[in-house]
PDB file of C-alpha atoms in Angstrom:
ATOM      1  CA  MET A   1     -23.159  -3.307   1.523  1.00 81.00           C
ATOM      2  CA  TYR A   2     -21.866  -5.873  -1.546  1.00 92.00           C
ATOM      3  CA  GLU A   3     -22.774  -9.327  -2.278  1.00 95.00           C
ATOM      4  CA  ASP A   4     -21.230 -11.527  -4.031  1.00 96.00           C
ATOM      5  CA  LYS A   5     -22.485 -12.258  -7.829  1.00 96.00           C
ATOM      6  CA  GLU A   6     -22.251 -14.631 -10.279  1.00 97.00           C
ATOM      7  CA  LEU A   7     -20.210 -13.553 -13.273  1.00 97.00           C
ATOM      8  CA  VAL A   8     -19.560 -15.601 -15.830  1.00 98.00           C
ATOM      9  CA  CYS A   9     -16.241 -15.841 -18.037  1.00 97.00           C
ATOM     10  CA  LYS A  10     -16.328 -14.458 -21.718  1.00 97.00           C
ATOM     11  CA  ASP A  11     -13.772 -17.358 -22.568  1.00 95.00           C
ATOM     12  CA  CYS A  12     -14.291 -20.794 -20.911  1.00 96.00           C
ATOM     13  CA  GLY A  13     -17.718 -20.127 -20.560  1.00 96.00           C
ATOM     14  CA  LYS A  14     -17.583 -21.377 -17.001  1.00 97.00           C
ATOM     15  CA  THR A  15     -19.048 -18.688 -13.839  1.00 97.00           C
ATOM     16  CA  PHE A  16     -16.988 -17.539 -11.239  1.00 97.00           C
ATOM     17  CA  VAL A  17     -17.956 -15.789  -8.032  1.00 97.00           C
ATOM     18  CA  PHE A  18     -17.233 -11.947  -8.100  1.00 97.00           C
ATOM     19  CA  THR A  19     -17.700 -11.684  -3.909  1.00 96.00           C
ATOM     20  CA  ALA A  20     -17.974  -9.016  -2.239  1.00 96.00           C
ATOM     21  CA  GLY A  21     -14.781  -8.092  -0.983  1.00 95.00           C
ATOM     22  CA  GLU A  22     -13.547  -7.846  -4.568  1.00 96.00           C
ATOM     23  CA  GLN A  23     -16.569  -6.281  -5.501  1.00 96.00           C
ATOM     24  CA  GLU A  24     -15.255  -3.457  -2.416  1.00 96.00           C
ATOM     25  CA  PHE A  25     -11.188  -3.812  -4.061  1.00 96.00           C
ATOM     26  CA  TYR A  26     -13.216  -3.003  -7.620  1.00 95.00           C
ATOM     27  CA  ALA A  27     -14.765   0.307  -5.817  1.00 95.00           C
ATOM     28  CA  GLU A  28     -12.146   1.565  -3.793  1.00 96.00           C
ATOM     29  CA  LYS A  29      -9.666   1.651  -6.999  1.00 96.00           C
ATOM     30  CA  GLY A  30     -12.236   3.618  -9.040  1.00 96.00           C
ATOM     31  CA  PHE A  31     -13.139   0.332 -11.755  1.00 95.00           C
ATOM     32  CA  GLN A  32     -15.868   0.630 -13.372  1.00 94.00           C
ATOM     33  CA  ASN A  33     -16.240  -2.224 -15.649  1.00 95.00           C
ATOM     34  CA  GLU A  34     -16.977  -6.201 -13.575  1.00 95.00           C
ATOM     35  CA  PRO A  35     -13.856  -8.727 -13.999  1.00 96.00           C
ATOM     36  CA  GLN A  36     -15.387 -10.931 -17.700  1.00 96.00           C
ATOM     37  CA  ARG A  37     -12.322 -13.888 -17.183  1.00 97.00           C
ATOM     38  CA  CYS A  38     -12.415 -16.531 -14.258  1.00 96.00           C
ATOM     39  CA  LYS A  39      -9.413 -16.575 -11.824  1.00 94.00           C
ATOM     40  CA  GLU A  40      -7.701 -19.480 -14.898  1.00 95.00           C
ATOM     41  CA  CYS A  41      -8.087 -17.628 -17.919  1.00 95.00           C
ATOM     42  CA  ARG A  42      -6.886 -13.752 -15.821  1.00 94.00           C
ATOM     43  CA  ASN A  43      -3.426 -15.685 -15.574  1.00 92.00           C
ATOM     44  CA  ALA A  44      -3.569 -17.202 -18.783  1.00 91.00           C
ATOM     45  CA  LYS A  45      -3.408 -13.829 -20.574  1.00 91.00           C
ATOM     46  CA  LYS A  46      -1.700 -12.204 -18.911  1.00 88.00           C
ATOM     47  CA  ASN A  47       0.669 -15.683 -18.568  1.00 83.00           C
ATOM     48  CA  ALA A  48       0.574 -15.292 -23.022  1.00 81.00           C
ATOM     49  CA  GLY A  49       2.771 -12.825 -24.125  1.00 75.00           C
ATOM     50  CA  LYS A  50       5.170 -14.312 -22.096  1.00 76.00           C
ATOM     51  CA  GLY A  51       7.642 -16.333 -22.854  1.00 73.00           C
ATOM     52  CA  THR A  52       9.404 -19.774 -21.418  1.00 76.00           C
ATOM     53  CA  ARG A  53      12.723 -18.045 -20.307  1.00 80.00           C
ATOM     54  CA  GLU A  54      15.919 -19.750 -20.842  1.00 89.00           C
ATOM     55  CA  PHE A  55      18.774 -20.944 -18.688  1.00 93.00           C
ATOM     56  CA  PHE A  56      22.652 -21.782 -18.859  1.00 94.00           C
ATOM     57  CA  THR A  57      24.888 -23.788 -16.631  1.00 94.00           C
ATOM     58  CA  ALA A  58      28.152 -22.567 -15.274  1.00 94.00           C
ATOM     59  CA  THR A  59      29.986 -23.088 -13.286  1.00 94.00           C
ATOM     60  CA  CYS A  60      30.073 -21.432 -10.012  1.00 94.00           C
ATOM     61  CA  ALA A  61      33.574 -18.787 -10.573  1.00 93.00           C
ATOM     62  CA  SER A  62      33.736 -19.694  -5.971  1.00 93.00           C
ATOM     63  CA  CYS A  63      33.054 -23.147  -4.670  1.00 96.00           C
ATOM     64  CA  GLY A  64      32.789 -24.247  -8.320  1.00 93.00           C
ATOM     65  CA  ALA A  65      29.395 -25.776  -8.141  1.00 94.00           C
ATOM     66  CA  GLU A  66      27.097 -25.894 -12.322  1.00 94.00           C
ATOM     67  CA  ALA A  67      24.660 -23.123 -11.595  1.00 93.00           C
ATOM     68  CA  LYS A  68      21.652 -22.526 -13.963  1.00 92.00           C
ATOM     69  CA  VAL A  69      21.766 -18.877 -15.227  1.00 92.00           C
ATOM     70  CA  PRO A  70      19.303 -16.763 -16.827  1.00 90.00           C
ATOM     71  CA  PHE A  71      21.708 -15.932 -19.643  1.00 92.00           C
ATOM     72  CA  GLN A  72      24.594 -16.665 -21.150  1.00 93.00           C
ATOM     73  CA  PRO A  73      27.442 -16.526 -19.634  1.00 93.00           C
ATOM     74  CA  ARG A  74      30.671 -15.120 -21.269  1.00 90.00           C
ATOM     75  CA  GLU A  75      33.951 -16.171 -20.661  1.00 88.00           C
ATOM     76  CA  ASP A  76      35.324 -12.721 -19.638  1.00 92.00           C
ATOM     77  CA  ARG A  77      33.315 -12.005 -16.552  1.00 93.00           C
ATOM     78  CA  PRO A  78      32.814 -14.837 -13.457  1.00 94.00           C
ATOM     79  CA  VAL A  79      29.459 -16.462 -12.960  1.00 94.00           C
ATOM     80  CA  TYR A  80      28.421 -17.094  -9.322  1.00 94.00           C
ATOM     81  CA  CYS A  81      25.626 -20.030  -7.769  1.00 92.00           C
ATOM     82  CA  SER A  82      23.303 -18.322  -5.840  1.00 91.00           C
ATOM     83  CA  GLU A  83      24.500 -18.891  -2.358  1.00 92.00           C
ATOM     84  CA  CYS A  84      27.701 -17.748  -3.566  1.00 94.00           C
ATOM     85  CA  TYR A  85      25.835 -14.882  -5.296  1.00 92.00           C
ATOM     86  CA  ALA A  86      24.325 -14.159  -2.356  1.00 92.00           C
ATOM     87  CA  LYS A  87      27.598 -14.039   0.612  1.00 90.00           C
ATOM     88  CA  MET A  88      29.730 -11.908  -2.070  1.00 88.00           C
ATOM     89  CA  LYS A  89      26.173  -9.782  -1.355  1.00 88.00           C
ATOM     90  CA  ALA A  90      26.437  -9.233   2.245  1.00 89.00           C
ATOM     91  CA  GLU A  91      29.644  -8.788   2.330  1.00 83.00           C
TER      92      GLU A  91
END
C-alpha cells in the first residue's frame, strides 16, 4: 500500500527516504504531514535545547571509591558509587 518516498530535508538539503513502514506508522498515529527533516537534523533539533550535563566527583560513603554524580554533593548527605547504590536498592 505504501511505497518509499525520497524527501528533501528543509535544514540541510539532503535527500532522505521516508520508508513505507514509517508512512504506515504516521498513518496509525494520525499524523497528517510528512517529516521535513532527516534523522540527523531531527536529532540535532531535539538535543539543541538540552545543555551539557555537569558531573561532580565524590567519594563513595560505602566503599571509598571515586564516584561521578550529576548533582553537587553535600557534606550532610552520603554519596554512593553506582555499584554500592545498586546493592543498597536490592536489599
